Each structure stands twice: as C-alpha cells, then as structure tokens.
PDB file of C-alpha atoms and ligand atoms in Angstrom:
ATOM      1  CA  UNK A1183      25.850   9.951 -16.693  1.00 92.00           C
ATOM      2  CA  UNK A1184      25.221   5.990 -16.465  1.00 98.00           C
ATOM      3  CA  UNK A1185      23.932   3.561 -19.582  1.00 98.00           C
ATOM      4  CA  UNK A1186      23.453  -0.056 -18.446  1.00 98.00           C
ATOM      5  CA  UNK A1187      21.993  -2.641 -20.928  1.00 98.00           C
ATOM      6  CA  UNK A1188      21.025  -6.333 -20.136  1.00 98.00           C
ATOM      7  CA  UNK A1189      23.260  -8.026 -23.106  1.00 98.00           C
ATOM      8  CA  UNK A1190      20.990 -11.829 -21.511  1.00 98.00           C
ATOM      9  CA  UNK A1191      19.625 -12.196 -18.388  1.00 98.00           C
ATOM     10  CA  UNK A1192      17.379 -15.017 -17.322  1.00 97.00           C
ATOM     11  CA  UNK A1193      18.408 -18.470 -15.372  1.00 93.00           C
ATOM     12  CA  UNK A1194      19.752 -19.708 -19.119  1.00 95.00           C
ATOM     13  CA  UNK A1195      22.390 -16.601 -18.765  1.00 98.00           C
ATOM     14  CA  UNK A1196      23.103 -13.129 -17.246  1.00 98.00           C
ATOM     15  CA  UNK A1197      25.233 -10.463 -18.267  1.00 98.00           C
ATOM     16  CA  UNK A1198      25.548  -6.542 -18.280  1.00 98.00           C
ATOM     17  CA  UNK A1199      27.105  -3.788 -19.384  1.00 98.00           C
ATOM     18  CA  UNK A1200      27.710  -0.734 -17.125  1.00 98.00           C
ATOM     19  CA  UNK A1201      29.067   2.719 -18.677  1.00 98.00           C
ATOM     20  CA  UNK A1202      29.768   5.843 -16.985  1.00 98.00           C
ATOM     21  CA  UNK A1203      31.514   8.722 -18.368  1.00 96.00           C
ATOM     22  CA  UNK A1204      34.998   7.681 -16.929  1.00 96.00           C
ATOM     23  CA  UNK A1205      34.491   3.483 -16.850  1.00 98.00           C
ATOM     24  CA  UNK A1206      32.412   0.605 -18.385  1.00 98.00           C
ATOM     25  CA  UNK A1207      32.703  -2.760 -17.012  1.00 98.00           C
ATOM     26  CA  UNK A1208      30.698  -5.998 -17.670  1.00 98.00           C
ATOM     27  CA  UNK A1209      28.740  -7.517 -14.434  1.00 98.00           C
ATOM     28  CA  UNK A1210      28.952 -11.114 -15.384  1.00 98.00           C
ATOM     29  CA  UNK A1211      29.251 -13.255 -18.365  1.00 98.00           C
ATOM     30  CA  UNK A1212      26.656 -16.074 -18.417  1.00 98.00           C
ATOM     31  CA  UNK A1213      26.089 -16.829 -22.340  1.00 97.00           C
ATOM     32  CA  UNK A1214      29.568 -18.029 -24.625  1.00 96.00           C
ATOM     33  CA  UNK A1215      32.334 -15.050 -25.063  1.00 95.00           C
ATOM     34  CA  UNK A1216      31.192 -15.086 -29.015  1.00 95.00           C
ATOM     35  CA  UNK A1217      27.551 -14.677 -28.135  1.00 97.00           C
ATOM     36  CA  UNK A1218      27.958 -11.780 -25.578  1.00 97.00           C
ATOM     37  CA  UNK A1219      30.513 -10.124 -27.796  1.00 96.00           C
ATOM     38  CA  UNK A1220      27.587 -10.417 -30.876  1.00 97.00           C
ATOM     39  CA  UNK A1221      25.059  -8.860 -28.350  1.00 97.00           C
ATOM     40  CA  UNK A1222      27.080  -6.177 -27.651  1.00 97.00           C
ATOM     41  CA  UNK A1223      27.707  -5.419 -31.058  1.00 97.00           C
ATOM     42  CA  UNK A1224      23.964  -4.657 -31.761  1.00 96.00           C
ATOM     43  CA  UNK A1225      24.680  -2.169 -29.443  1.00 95.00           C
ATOM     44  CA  UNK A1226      27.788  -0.815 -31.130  1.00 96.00           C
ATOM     45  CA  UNK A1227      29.909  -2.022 -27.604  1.00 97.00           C
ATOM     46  CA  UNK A1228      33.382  -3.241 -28.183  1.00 96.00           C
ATOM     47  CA  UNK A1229      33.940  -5.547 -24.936  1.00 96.00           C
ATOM     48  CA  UNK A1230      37.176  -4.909 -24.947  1.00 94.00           C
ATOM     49  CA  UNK A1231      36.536  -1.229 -23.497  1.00 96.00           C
ATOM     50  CA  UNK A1232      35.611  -2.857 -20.339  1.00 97.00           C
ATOM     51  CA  UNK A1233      37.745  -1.954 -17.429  1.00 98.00           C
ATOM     52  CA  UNK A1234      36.323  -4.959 -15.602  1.00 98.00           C
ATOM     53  CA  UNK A1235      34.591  -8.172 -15.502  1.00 98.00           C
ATOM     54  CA  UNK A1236      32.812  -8.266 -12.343  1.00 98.00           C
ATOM     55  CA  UNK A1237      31.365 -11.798 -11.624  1.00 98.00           C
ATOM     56  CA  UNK A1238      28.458 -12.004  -8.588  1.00 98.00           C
ATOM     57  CA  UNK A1239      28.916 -15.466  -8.214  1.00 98.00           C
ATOM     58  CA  UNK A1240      30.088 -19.109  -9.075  1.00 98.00           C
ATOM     59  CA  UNK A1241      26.451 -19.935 -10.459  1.00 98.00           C
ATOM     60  CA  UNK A1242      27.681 -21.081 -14.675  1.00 97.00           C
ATOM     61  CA  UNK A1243      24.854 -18.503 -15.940  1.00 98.00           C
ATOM     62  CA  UNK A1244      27.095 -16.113 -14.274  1.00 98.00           C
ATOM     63  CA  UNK A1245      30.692 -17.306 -15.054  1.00 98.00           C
ATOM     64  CA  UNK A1246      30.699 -19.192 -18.097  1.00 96.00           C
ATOM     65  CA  UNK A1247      31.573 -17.107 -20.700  1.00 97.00           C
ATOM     66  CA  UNK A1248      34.367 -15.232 -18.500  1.00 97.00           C
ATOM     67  CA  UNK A1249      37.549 -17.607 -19.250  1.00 97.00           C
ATOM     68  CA  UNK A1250      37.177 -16.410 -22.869  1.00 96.00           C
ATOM     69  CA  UNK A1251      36.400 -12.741 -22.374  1.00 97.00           C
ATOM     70  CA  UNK A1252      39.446 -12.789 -20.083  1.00 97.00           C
ATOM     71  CA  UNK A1253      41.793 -14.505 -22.795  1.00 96.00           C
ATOM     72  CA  UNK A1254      40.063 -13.121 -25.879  1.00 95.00           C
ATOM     73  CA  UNK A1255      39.343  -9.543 -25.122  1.00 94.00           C
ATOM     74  CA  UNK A1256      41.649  -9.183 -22.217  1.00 95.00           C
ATOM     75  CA  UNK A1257      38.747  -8.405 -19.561  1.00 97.00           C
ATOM     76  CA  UNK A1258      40.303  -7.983 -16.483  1.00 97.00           C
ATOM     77  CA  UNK A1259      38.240 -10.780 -13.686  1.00 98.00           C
ATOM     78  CA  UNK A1260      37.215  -9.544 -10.570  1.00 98.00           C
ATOM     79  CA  UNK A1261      35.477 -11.133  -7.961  1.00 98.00           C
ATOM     80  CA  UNK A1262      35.009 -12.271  -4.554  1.00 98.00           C
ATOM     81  CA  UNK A1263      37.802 -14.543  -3.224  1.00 98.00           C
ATOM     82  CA  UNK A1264      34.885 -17.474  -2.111  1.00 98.00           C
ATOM     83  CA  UNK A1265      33.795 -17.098  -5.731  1.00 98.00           C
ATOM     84  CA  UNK A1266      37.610 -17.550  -7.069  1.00 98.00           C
ATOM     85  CA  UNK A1267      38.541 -20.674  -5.135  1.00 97.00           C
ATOM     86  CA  UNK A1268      34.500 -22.255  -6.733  1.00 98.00           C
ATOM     87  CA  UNK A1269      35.183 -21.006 -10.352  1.00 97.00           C
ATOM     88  CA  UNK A1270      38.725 -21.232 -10.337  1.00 96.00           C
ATOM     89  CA  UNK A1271      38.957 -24.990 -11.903  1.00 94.00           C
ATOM     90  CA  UNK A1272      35.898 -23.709 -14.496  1.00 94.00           C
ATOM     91  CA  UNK A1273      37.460 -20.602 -15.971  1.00 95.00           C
ATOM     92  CA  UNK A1274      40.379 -22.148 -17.068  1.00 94.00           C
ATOM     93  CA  UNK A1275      44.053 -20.696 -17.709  1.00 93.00           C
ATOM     94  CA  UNK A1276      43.709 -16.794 -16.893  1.00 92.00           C
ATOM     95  CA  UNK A1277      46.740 -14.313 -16.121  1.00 88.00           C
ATOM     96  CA  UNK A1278      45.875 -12.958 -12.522  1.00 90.00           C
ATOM     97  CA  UNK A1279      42.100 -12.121 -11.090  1.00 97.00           C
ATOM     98  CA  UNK A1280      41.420  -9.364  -8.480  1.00 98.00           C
ATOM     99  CA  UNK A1281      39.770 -10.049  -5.691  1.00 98.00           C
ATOM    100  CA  UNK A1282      37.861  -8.388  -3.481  1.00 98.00           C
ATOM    101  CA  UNK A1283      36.097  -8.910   0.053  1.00 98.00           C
ATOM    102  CA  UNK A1284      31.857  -9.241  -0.683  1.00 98.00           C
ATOM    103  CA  UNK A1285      30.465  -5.810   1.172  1.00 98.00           C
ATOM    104  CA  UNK A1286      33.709  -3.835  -0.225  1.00 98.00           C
ATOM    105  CA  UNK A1287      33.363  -0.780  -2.014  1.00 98.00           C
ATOM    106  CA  UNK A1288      35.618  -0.282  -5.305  1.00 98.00           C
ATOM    107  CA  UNK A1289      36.367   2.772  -6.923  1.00 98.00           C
ATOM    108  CA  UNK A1290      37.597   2.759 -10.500  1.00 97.00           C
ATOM    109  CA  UNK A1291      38.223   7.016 -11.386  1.00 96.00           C
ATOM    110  CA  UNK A1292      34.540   9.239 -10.784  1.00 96.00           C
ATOM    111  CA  UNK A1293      32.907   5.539 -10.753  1.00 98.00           C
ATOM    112  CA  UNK A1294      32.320   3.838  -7.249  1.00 98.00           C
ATOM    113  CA  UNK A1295      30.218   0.072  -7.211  1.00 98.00           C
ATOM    114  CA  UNK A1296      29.299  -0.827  -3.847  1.00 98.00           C
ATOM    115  CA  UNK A1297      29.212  -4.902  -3.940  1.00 98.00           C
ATOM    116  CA  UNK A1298      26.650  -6.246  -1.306  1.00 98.00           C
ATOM    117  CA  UNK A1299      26.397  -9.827   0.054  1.00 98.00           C
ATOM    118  CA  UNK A1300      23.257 -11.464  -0.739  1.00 98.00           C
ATOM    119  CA  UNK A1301      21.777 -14.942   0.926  1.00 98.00           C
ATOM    120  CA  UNK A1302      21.758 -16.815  -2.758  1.00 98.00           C
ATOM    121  CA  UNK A1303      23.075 -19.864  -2.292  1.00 98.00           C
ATOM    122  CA  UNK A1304      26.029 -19.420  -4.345  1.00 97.00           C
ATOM    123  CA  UNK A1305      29.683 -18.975  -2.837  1.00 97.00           C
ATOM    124  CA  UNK A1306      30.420 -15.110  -1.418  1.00 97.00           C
ATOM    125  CA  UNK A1307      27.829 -13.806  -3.893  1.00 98.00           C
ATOM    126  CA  UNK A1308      27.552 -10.007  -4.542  1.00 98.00           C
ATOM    127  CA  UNK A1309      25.095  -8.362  -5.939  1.00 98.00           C
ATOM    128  CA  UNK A1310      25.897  -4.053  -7.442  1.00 98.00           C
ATOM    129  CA  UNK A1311      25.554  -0.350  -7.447  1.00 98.00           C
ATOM    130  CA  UNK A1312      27.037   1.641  -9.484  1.00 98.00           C
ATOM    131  CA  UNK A1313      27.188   5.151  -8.897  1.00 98.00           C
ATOM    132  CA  UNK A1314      28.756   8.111 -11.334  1.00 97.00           C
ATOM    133  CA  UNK A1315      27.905  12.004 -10.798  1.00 95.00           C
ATOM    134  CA  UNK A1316      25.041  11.552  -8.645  1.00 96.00           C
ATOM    135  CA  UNK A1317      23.488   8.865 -10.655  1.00 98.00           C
ATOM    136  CA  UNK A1318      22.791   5.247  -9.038  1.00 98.00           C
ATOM    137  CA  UNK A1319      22.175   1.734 -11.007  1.00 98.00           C
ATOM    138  CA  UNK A1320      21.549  -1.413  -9.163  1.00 98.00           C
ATOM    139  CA  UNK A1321      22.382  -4.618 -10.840  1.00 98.00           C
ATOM    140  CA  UNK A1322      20.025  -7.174  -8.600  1.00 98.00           C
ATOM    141  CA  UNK A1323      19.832 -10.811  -9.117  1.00 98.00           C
ATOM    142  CA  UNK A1324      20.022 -14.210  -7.554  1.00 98.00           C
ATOM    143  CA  UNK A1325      19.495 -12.169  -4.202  1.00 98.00           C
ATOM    144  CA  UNK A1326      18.012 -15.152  -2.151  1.00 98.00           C
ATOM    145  CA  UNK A1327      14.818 -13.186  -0.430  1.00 98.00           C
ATOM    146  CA  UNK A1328      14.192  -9.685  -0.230  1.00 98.00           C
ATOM    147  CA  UNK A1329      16.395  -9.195   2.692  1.00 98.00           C
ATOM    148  CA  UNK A1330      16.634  -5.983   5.063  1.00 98.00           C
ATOM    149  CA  UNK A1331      19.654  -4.330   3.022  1.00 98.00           C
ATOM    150  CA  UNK A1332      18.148  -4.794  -0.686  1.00 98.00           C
ATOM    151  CA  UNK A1333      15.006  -2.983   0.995  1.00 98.00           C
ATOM    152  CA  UNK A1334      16.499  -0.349   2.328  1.00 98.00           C
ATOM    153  CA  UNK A1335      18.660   0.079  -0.585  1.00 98.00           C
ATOM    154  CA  UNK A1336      15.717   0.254  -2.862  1.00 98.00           C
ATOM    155  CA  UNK A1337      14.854   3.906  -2.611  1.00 98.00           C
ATOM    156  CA  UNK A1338      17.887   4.874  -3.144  1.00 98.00           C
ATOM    157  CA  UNK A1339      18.384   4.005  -6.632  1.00 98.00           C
ATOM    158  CA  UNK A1340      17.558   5.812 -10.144  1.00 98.00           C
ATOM    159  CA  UNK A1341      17.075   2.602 -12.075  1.00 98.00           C
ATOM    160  CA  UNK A1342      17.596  -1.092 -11.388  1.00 98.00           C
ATOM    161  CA  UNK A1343      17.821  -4.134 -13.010  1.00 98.00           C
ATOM    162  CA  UNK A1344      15.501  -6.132 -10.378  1.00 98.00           C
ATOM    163  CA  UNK A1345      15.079 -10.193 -10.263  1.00 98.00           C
ATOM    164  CA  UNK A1346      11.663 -11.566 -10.814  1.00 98.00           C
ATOM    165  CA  UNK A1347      12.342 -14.776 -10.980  1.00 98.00           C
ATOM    166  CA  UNK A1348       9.103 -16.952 -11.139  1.00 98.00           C
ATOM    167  CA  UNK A1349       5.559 -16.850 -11.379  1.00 98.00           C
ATOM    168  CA  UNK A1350       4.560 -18.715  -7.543  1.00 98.00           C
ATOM    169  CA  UNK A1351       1.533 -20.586  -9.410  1.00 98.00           C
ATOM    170  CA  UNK A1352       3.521 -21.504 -12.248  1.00 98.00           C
ATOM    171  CA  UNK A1353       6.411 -22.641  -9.982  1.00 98.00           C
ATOM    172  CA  UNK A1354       4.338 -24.868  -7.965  1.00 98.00           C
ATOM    173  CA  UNK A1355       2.487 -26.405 -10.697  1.00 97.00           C
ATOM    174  CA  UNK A1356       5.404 -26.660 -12.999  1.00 95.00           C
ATOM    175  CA  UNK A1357       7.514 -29.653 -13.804  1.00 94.00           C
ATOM    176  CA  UNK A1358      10.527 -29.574 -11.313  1.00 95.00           C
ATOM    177  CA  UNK A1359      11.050 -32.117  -7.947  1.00 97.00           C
ATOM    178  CA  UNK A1360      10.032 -30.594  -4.916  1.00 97.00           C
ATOM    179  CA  UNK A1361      14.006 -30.369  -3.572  1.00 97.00           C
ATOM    180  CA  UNK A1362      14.128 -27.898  -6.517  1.00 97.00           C
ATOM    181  CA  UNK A1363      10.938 -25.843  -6.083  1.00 98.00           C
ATOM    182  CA  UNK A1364      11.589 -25.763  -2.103  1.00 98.00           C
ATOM    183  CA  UNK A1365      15.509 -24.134  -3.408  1.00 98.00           C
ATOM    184  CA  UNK A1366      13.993 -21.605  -5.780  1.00 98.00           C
ATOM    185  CA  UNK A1367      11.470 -20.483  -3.551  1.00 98.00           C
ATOM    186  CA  UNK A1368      13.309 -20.664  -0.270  1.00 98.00           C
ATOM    187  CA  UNK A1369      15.610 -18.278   1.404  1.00 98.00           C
ATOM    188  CA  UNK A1370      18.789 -18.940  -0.996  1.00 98.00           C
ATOM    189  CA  UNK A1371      16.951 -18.790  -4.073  1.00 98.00           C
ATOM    190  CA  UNK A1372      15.697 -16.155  -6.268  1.00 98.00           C
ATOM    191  CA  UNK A1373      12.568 -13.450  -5.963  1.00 98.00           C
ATOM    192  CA  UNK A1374       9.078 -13.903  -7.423  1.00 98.00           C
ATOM    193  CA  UNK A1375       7.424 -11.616  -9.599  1.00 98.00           C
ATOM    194  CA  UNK A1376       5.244 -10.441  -5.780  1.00 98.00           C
ATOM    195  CA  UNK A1377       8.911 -10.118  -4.346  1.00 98.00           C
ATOM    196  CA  UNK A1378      10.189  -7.900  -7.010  1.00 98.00           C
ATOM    197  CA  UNK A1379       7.052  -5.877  -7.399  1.00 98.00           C
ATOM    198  CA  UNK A1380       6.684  -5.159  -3.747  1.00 97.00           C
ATOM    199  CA  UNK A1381      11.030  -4.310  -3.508  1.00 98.00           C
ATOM    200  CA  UNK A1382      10.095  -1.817  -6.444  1.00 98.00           C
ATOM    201  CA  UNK A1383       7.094  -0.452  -4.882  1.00 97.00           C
ATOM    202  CA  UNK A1384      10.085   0.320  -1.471  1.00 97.00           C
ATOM    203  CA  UNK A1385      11.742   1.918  -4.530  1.00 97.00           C
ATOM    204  CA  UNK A1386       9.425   4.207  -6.165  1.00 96.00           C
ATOM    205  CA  UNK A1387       8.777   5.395  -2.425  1.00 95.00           C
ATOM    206  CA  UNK A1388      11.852   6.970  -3.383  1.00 97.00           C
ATOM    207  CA  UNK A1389      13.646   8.096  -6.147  1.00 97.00           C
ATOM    208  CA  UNK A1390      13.407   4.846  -8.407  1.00 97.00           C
ATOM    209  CA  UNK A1391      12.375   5.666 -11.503  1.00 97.00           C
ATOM    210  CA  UNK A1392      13.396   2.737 -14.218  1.00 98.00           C
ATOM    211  CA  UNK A1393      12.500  -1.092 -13.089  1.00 98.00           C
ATOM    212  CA  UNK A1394      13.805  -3.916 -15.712  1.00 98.00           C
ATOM    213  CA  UNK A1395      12.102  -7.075 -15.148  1.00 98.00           C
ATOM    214  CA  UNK A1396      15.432  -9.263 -14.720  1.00 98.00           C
ATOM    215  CA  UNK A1397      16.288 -13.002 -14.549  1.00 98.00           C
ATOM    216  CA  UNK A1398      13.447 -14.457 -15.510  1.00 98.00           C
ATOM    217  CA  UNK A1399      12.995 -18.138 -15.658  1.00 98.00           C
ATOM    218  CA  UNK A1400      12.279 -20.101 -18.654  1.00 96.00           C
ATOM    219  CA  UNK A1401       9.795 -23.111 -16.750  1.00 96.00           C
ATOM    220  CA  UNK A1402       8.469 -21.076 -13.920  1.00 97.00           C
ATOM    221  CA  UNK A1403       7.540 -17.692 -15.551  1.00 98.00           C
ATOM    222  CA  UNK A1404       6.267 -15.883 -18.454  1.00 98.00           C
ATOM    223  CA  UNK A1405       7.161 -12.208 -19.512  1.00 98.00           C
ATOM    224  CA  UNK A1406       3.380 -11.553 -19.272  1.00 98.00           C
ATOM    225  CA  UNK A1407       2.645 -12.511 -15.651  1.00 98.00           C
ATOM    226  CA  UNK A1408       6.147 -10.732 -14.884  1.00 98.00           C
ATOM    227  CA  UNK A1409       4.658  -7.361 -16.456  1.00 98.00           C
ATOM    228  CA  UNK A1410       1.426  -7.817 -14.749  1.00 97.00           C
ATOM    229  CA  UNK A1411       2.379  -8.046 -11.605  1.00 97.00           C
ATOM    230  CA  UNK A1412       4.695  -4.547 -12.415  1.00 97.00           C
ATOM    231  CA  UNK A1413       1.469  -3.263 -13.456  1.00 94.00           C
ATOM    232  CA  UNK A1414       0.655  -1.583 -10.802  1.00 90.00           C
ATOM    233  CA  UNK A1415       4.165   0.111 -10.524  1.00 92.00           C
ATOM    234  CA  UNK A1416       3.273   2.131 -13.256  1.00 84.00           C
ATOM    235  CA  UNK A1417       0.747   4.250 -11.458  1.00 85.00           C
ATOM    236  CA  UNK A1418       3.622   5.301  -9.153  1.00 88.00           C
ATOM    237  CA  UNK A1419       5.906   6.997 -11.447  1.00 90.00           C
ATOM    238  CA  UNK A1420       8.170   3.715 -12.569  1.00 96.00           C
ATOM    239  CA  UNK A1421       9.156   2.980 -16.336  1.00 97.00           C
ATOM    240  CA  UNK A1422       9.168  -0.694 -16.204  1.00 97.00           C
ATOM    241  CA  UNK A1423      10.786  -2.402 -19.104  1.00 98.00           C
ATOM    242  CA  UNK A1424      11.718  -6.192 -19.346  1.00 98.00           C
ATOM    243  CA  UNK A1425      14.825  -8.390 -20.174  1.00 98.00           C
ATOM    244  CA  UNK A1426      14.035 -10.857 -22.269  1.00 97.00           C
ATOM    245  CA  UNK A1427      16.284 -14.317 -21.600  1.00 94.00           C
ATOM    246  CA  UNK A1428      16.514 -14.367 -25.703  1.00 95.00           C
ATOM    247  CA  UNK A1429      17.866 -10.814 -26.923  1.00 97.00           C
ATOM    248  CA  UNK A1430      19.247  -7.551 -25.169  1.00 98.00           C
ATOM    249  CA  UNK A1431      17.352  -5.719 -22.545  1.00 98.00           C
ATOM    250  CA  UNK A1432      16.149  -1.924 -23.634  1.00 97.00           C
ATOM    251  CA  UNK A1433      19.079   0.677 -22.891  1.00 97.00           C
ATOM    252  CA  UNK A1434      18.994   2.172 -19.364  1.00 98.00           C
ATOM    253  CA  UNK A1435      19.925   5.726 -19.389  1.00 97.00           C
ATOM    254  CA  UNK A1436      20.622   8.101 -16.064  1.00 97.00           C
ATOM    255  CA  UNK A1437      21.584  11.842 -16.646  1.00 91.00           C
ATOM    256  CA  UNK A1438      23.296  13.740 -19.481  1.00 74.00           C
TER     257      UNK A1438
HETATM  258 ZN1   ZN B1949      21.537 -16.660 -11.917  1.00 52.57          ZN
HETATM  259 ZN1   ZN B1950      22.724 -17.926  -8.888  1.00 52.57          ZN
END
C-alpha cells in the first residue's frame, strides 16, 4: 500500500507527502511550516506522523519551510551532505540532520526510497522512489534533462509525480532574460511539458499507470498546455492528473 499527495508543487513551492503502511515522510517543504501544515489538514494529515523530512535540494521552493517543521513538529531533516553545508545557514537552529550520500538507498521498516542524483543545478540534488509491498512511487522534479537513469527508471514505476515544467513557446516568448531562459531550458534546469510527456510515454511502456503533472511554472506554463501535451498518454493506459501550484494535488493511491 502507498498514498502520496502533492500538499504544493510548482517553482513558487514543492512539497509531498509519502505514506506506506509502516512509514510516512514528507519529500520537501517549499511553502511556510503553517501553510503546509493547513494543506495537510484538508487531508486529515497530522505532519507530525512523519518519520522524515527528506529535502532534494538547496533550491528555497524546496527547503524553506523545513527549519519550522523541524522545530515545530519535530520532523526529523534528512538530506544530502552537499545540500546540508548550502541550506545549513537558511534553516536556522535545528537539533541534528541525517545525512545521506545522493545515489544511497534508505530503508525505514517494509519502506525502502532509493534517492537518485539528478543534473539540476542545485547542490547534491536527489530526486525519489519509494517502494512498500511491491508498490513503486517516484517523486520527480527539478531533474535537469531527461537523463539515461530517469528513462530507464520510468517503466518501472506504478505512479509518479513527473516535472513538466514549461510550455517551450511560452518560455521563449515569455518575459524572462535570456541567461534565465538558456538555465531553465538547458541541461541543469527543469523538463518541458514534450520532456515529461515523452519520459511518461518510456513509462506506460511499462507498468506506469498514474502521471501527475508536477512543478509547473507560473510565467512559462499553463495547466492547459501541460494536459494537452499528456493527452495523448491517455490512449496508453495512464491516469494523468495535475498539481496545481495553488491547492493540493489529487490523492495517489497504489494497492490495498
Ligand atoms: Zn524546484
Ligand atoms: Zn530546483
């Protein structure tokens, strides 16, 4: 059994909430302690029944709200050591953080997450699977490009949480200097809605059944054009559903 729900995702803030039958933990806290503790409330999720806060990386709509969750609802941090020594001054007085090598596996009762580097341009950044009696969740965001791991990897899953970033047209158009459009789309950046769509297409090759739309950004894409390109997913057996950057992603549910 594994429920996952998107309490914000989107370049303004990503968090979620991973529950098997033996462990929950929260990958990342992007949005204010208060406003991911209220979002997981609609859900009926005390935070404090998290075994874990696991952050991907140093980027703030990652890390921000973690200082609190740590102090308020003693969350216990983990995360890379490269993204320690970058968020260490941000996070601010916390008792003790674990630490773990990015590409180590970490076990936590019948629950195992397999962290995997990713060429984002943050500091040792991760991104997750989590996998409890058979059933396998990927958490997949600021992943850089699609590179050859995240494809193979793809398949493999039941359900994932998938970045689709930005619209290309949109992005290119849009309002931001070139430096920043050339980051976005370049090899440390984030996927497109193509990107995403054709890493879920490797997916439903396989047995990838759930897709959620993930980390979308506010300038450079619209839910819309992020569904549309999915559209096509449909046809191949995938539920896609979308996180929207305002409110809580639908609930993700693998097994009984
Ligand atoms: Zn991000
Ligand atoms: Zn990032």
């Amino acid at each position: 059994m594994l429920r996952a729900v998107a309490l914000a995702s989107g370049s303004n803030g990503n968090s979620v909430w991973v529950e098997t039958a033996d462990f929950a933990f929260l990958v990342d806290a992007g949005l204010s302690g208060r406003a991911l503790a209220a979002r997981a409330a609609e859900h009926g999720i005390d935070l404090g029944r998290a075994g874990a806060l696991l952050v991907t990386h140093d980027h703030s709509d990652h890390v921000c709200g973690a200082g609190v969750l740590h102090r308020r609802h003693g969350l216990p941090l983990l995360m890379t050591r490269g993204t320690l020594r970058a968020v260490r001054a941000r996070i601010g007085k916390v008792a003790g953080v674990g630490t773990f090598g990015a590409g180590e596996t970490l076990r936590f009762g019948r629950t195992t997450v397999w962290t995997v580097p990713t060429p984002h341009d943050g500091v040792e950044g991760v991104c997750v699977v989590v996998e409890a009696d058979g059933a396998r969740l990927g958490v997949l965001t600021d992943l850089g490009h699609p590179f050859p791991e995240l494809v193979d990897l793809m398949p493999t899953l039941d359900a994932a949480f998938l970045e689709a970033n930005y619209d290309p047209d949109l992005l290119a158009r849009g309002p931001y200097p070139p430096e920043l459009k050339a980051r976005i789309a370049g090899p440390g950046g984030h996927l497109s809605n193509p990107e995403c769509v054709r890493l879920a297409g490797e997916g439903a090759g396989g047995r990838l059944r759930t897709l959620v739309l993930s980390h979308l950004s506010g300038e450079n894409n619209r839910p819309e054009l992020a569904l549309a390109a999915a559209r096509s997913l449909g046809t191949r057996g995938l539920r896609v559903e979308l996180a929207p950057r305002d409110a809580t992603s639908p609930l993700v549910r693998i097994g009984e």
